[in-house]
mmCIF file of C-alpha atoms in Angstrom:
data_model
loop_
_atom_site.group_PDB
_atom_site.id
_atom_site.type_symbol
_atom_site.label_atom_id
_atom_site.label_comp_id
_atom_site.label_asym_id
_atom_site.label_seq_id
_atom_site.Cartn_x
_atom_site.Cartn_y
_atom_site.Cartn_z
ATOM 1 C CA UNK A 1 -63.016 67.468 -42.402
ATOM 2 C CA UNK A 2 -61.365 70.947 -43.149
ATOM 3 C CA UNK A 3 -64.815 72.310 -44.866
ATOM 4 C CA UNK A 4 -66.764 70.548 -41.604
ATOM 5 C CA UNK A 5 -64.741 72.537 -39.399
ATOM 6 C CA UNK A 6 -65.031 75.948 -41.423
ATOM 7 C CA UNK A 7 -68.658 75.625 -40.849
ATOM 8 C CA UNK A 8 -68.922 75.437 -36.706
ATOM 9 C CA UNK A 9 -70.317 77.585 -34.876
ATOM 10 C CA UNK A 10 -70.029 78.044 -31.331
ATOM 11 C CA UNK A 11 -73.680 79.481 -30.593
ATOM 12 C CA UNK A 12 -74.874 76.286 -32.855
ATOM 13 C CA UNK A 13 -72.816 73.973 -30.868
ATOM 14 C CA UNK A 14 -74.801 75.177 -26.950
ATOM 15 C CA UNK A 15 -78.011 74.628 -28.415
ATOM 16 C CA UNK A 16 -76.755 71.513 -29.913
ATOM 17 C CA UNK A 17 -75.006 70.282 -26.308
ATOM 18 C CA UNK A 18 -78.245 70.851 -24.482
ATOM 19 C CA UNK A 19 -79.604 67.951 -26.370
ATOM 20 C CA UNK A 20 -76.416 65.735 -26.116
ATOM 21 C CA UNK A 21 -74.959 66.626 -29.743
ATOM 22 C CA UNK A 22 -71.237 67.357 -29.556
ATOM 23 C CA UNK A 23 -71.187 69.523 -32.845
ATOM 24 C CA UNK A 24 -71.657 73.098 -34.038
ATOM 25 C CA UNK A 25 -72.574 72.251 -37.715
ATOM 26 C CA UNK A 26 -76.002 74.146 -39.270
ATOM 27 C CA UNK A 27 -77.918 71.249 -40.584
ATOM 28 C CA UNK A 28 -79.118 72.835 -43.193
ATOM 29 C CA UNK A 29 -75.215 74.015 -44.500
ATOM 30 C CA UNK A 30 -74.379 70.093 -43.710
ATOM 31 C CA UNK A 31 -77.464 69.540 -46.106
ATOM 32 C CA UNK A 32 -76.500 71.381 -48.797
ATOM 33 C CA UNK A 33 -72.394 69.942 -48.301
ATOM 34 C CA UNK A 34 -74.029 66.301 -48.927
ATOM 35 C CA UNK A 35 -75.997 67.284 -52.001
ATOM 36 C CA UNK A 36 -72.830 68.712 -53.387
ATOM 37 C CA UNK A 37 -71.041 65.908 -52.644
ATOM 38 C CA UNK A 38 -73.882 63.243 -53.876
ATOM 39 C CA UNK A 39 -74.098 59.471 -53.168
ATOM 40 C CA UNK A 40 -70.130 58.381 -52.344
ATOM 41 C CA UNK A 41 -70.176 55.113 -50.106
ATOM 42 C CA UNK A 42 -66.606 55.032 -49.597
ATOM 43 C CA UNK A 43 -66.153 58.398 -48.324
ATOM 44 C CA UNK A 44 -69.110 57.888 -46.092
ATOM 45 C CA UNK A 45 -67.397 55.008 -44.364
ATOM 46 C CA UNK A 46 -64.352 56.866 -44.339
ATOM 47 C CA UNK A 47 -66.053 59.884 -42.322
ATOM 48 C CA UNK A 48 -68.076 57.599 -40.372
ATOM 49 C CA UNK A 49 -64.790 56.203 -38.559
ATOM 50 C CA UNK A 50 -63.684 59.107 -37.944
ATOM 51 C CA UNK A 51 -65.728 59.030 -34.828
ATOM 52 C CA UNK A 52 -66.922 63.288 -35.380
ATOM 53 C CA UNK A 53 -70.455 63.504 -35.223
ATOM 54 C CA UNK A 54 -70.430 66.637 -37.514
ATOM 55 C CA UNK A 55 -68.555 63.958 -39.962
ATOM 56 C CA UNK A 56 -70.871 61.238 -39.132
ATOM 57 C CA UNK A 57 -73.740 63.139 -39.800
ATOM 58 C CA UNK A 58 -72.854 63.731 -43.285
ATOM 59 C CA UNK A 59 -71.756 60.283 -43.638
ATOM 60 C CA UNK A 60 -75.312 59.263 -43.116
ATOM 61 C CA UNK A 61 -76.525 61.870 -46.113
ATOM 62 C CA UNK A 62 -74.271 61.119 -48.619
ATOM 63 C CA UNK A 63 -74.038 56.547 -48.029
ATOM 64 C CA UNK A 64 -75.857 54.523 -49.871
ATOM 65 C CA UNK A 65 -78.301 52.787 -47.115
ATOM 66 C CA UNK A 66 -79.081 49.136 -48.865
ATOM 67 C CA UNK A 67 -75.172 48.822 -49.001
ATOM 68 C CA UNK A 68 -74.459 48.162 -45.227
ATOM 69 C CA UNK A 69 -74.734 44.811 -44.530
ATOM 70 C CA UNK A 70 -76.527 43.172 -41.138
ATOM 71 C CA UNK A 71 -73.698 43.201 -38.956
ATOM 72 C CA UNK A 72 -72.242 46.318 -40.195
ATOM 73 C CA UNK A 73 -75.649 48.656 -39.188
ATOM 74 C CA UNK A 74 -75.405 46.633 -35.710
ATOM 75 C CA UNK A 75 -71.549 48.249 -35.073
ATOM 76 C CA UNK A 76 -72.763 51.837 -36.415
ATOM 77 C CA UNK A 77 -75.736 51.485 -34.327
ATOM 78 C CA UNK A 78 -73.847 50.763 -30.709
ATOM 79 C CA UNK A 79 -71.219 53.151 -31.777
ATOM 80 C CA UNK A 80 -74.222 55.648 -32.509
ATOM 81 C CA UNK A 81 -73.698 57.911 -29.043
ATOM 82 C CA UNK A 82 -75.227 60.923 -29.484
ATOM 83 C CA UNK A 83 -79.183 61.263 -30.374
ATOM 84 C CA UNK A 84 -79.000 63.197 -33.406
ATOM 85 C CA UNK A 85 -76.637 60.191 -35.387
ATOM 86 C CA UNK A 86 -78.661 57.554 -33.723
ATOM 87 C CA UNK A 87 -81.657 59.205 -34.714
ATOM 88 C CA UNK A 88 -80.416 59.945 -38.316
ATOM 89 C CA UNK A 89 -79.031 56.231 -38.660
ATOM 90 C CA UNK A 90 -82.354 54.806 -37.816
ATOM 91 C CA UNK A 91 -84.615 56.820 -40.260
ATOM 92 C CA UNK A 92 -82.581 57.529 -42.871
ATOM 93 C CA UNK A 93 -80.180 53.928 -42.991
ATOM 94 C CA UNK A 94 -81.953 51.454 -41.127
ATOM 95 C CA UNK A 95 -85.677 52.134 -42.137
ATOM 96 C CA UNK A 96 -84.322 51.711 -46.107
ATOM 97 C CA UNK A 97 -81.985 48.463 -45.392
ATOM 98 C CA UNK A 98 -83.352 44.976 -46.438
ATOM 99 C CA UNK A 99 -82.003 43.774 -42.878
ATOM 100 C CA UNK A 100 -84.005 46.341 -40.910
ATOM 101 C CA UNK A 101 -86.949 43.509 -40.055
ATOM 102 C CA UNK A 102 -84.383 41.509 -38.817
ATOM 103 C CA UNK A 103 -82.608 44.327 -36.555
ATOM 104 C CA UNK A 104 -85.853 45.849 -35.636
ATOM 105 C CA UNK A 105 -86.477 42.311 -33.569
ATOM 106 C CA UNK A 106 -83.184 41.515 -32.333
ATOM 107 C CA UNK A 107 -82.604 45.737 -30.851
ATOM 108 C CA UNK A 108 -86.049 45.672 -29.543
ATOM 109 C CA UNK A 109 -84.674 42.760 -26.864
ATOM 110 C CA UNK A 110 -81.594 44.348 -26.675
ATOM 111 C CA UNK A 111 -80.232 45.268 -22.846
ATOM 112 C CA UNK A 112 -78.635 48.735 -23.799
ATOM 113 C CA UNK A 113 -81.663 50.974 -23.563
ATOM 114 C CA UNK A 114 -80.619 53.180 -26.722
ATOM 115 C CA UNK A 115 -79.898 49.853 -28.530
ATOM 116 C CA UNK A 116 -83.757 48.871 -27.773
ATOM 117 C CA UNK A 117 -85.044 52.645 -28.513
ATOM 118 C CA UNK A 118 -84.022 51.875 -32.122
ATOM 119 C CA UNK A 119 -85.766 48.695 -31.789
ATOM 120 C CA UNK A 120 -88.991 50.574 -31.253
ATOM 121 C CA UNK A 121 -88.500 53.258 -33.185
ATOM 122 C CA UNK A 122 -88.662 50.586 -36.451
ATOM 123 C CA UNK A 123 -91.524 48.946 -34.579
ATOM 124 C CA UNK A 124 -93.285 52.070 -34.628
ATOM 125 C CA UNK A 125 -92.435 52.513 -38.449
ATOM 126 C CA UNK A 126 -94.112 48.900 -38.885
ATOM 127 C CA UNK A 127 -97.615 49.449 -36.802
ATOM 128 C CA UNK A 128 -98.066 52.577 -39.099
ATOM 129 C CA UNK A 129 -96.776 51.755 -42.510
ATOM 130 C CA UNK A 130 -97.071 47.804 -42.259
ATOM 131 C CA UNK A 131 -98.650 46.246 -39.490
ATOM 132 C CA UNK A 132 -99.475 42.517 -40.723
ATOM 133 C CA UNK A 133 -97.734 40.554 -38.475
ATOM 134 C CA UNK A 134 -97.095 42.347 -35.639
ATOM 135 C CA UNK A 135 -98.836 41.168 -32.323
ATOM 136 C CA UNK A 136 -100.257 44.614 -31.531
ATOM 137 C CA UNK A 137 -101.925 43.411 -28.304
ATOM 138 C CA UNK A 138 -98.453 42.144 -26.951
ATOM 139 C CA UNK A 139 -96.451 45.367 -27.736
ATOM 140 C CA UNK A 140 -98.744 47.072 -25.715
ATOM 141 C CA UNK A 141 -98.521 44.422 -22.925
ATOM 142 C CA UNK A 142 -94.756 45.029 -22.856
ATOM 143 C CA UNK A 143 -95.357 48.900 -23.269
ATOM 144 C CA UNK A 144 -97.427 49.017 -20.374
ATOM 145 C CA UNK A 145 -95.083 46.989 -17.897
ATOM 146 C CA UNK A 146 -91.768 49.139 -19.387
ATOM 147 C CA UNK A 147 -92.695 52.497 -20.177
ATOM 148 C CA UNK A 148 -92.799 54.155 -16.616
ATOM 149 C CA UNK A 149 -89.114 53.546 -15.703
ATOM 150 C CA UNK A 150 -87.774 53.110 -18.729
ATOM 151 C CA UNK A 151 -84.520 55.440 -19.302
ATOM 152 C CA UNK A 152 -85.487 58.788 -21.534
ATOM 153 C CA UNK A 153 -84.430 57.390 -24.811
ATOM 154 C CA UNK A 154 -86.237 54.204 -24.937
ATOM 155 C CA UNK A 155 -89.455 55.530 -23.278
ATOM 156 C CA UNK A 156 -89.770 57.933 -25.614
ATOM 157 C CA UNK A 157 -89.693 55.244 -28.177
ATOM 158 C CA UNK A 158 -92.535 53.404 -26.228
ATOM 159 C CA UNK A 159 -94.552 56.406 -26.108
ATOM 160 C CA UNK A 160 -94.549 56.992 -29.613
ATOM 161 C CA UNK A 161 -95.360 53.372 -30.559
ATOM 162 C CA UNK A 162 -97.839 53.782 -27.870
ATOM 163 C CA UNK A 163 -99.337 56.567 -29.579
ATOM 164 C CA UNK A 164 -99.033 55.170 -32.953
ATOM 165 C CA UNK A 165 -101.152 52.342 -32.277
ATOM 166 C CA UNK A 166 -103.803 54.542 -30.868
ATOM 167 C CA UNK A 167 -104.072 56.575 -34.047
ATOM 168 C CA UNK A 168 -103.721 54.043 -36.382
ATOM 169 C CA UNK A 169 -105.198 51.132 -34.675
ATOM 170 C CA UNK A 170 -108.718 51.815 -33.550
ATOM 171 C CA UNK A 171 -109.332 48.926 -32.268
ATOM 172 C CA UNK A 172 -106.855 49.070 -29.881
ATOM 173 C CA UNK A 173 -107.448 53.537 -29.315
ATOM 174 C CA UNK A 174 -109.340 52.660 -25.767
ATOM 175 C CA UNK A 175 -106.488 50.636 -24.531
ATOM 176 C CA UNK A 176 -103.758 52.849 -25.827
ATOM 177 C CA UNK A 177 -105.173 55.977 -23.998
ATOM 178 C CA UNK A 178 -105.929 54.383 -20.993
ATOM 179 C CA UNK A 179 -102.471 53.163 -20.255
ATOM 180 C CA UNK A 180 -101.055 56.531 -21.483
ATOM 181 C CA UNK A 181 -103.203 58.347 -18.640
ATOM 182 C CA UNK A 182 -102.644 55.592 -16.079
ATOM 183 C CA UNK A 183 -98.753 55.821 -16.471
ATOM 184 C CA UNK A 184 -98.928 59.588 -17.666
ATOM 185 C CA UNK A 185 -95.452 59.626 -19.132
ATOM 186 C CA UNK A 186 -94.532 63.023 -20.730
ATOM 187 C CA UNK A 187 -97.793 64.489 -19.469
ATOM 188 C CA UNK A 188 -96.151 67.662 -17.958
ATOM 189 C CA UNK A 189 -94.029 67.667 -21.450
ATOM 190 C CA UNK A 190 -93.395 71.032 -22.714
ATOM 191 C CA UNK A 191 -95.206 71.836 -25.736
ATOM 192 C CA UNK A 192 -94.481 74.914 -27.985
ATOM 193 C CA UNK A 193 -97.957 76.866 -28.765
ATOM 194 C CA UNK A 194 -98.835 75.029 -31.505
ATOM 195 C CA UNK A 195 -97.329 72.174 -31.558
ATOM 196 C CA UNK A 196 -99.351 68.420 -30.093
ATOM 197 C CA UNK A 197 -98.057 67.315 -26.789
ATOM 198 C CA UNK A 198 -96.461 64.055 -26.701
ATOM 199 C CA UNK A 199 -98.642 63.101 -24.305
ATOM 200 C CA UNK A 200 -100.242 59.900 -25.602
ATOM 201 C CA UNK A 201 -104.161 60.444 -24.752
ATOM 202 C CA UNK A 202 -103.681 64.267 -26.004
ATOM 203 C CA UNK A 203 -101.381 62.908 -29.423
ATOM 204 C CA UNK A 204 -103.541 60.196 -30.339
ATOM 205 C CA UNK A 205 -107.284 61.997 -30.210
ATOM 206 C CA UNK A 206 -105.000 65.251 -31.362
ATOM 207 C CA UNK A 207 -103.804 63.171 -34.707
ATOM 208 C CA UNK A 208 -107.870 61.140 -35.035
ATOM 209 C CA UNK A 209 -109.192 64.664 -35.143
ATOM 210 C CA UNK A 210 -107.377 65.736 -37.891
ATOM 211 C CA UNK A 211 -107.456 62.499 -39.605
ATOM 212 C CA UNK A 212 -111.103 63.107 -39.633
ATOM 213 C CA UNK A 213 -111.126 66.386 -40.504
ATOM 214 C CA UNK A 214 -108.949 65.519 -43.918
#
């Protein structure tokens, strides 16, 4: 906790705050901290109640993500506040835990918005990596009576499933874009030069281009 406080910097923290992360921690110094550190599961529970998000963050680098059981990943999840731990959790825990099918269906129904966003998010993971199963036609049913008012965090996760099944579906690619421009969520987005709008019409013939291009 001493070394995580040595390395916080005030300007880091702003930028951080503007996005609802209470820390000042470089990511890429907390990086390098967890590959010094290596794998320790007990310390990373240790850090993770310690309720910092600087501390939780590096919790999440250095645990060992198929030993949190079912229950366990549930707590961490609800107690996951700010986006860049929720975020982290999800991606790097969740996505690599033998229980994640089963907490990908029951946070998806969940009544806490940022509960369900993780929901999606490992939907999302699913319709591009292993989509057998899943009743693609129904998620976008649900996607296209939620999205609009949906609070920030989870319709961000609908977009990008949205846009996921677009590009990787094609099937489904006429559908997708047409609810993304009826409900044109994230259409005034801003988008660095370079970078694809999140948009979902503009993502998913953005991402088929260069698919096709490859």
């Amino acid at each position: 906790m001493a070394e995580l406080a040595e390395l916080e910097d005030p300007k880091t923290r702003v930028v951080n705050e503007k996005h609802g992360d209470d820390h000042g921690v470089n990511l890429s110094k907390l990086r390098a901290l967890a590959k010094r550190l290596k794998t320790q599961q007990e310390l990373a529970s240790r850090l993770w109640e310690t309720d910092d998000t600087a501390a939780r963050l590096l919790a999440i680098l250095i645990c060992r993500p198929k030993a949190f059981e079912r229950d366990e990943l549930d707590v961490m999840l609800r107690e996951a506040r700010t986006p860049k731990v929720h975020d982290w959790l999800v991606n790097y825990v969740v996505k690599k835990n033998p229980h994640s099918e089963e907490l990908r269906r029951v946070w998806s129904a969940d009544p806490d918005p940022v509960v369900a966003s993780a929901g999606w998010a490992l939907t999302t993971e699913r319709v591009a990596k292993k989509p057998e199963g899943l009743d693609l036609p129904g998620l976008l049913d649900v996607i296209e009576v939620e999205m609009k008012d949906a609070p920030d965090r989870l319709q961000w996760a609908l977009n990008h499933c949205l846009a996921q099944i677009g590009i990787e579906h094609s099937e489904y690619r006429t559908r997708a874009i047409d609810i993304g421009e009826r409900l044109e969520v994230l259409k005034d987005y801003p988008t660095s030069p370079g970078c694809t709008s999140p948009f979902a019409p503009v993502w998913i013939t953005e991402m088929v281009r260069r698919q096709r291009d490859e």
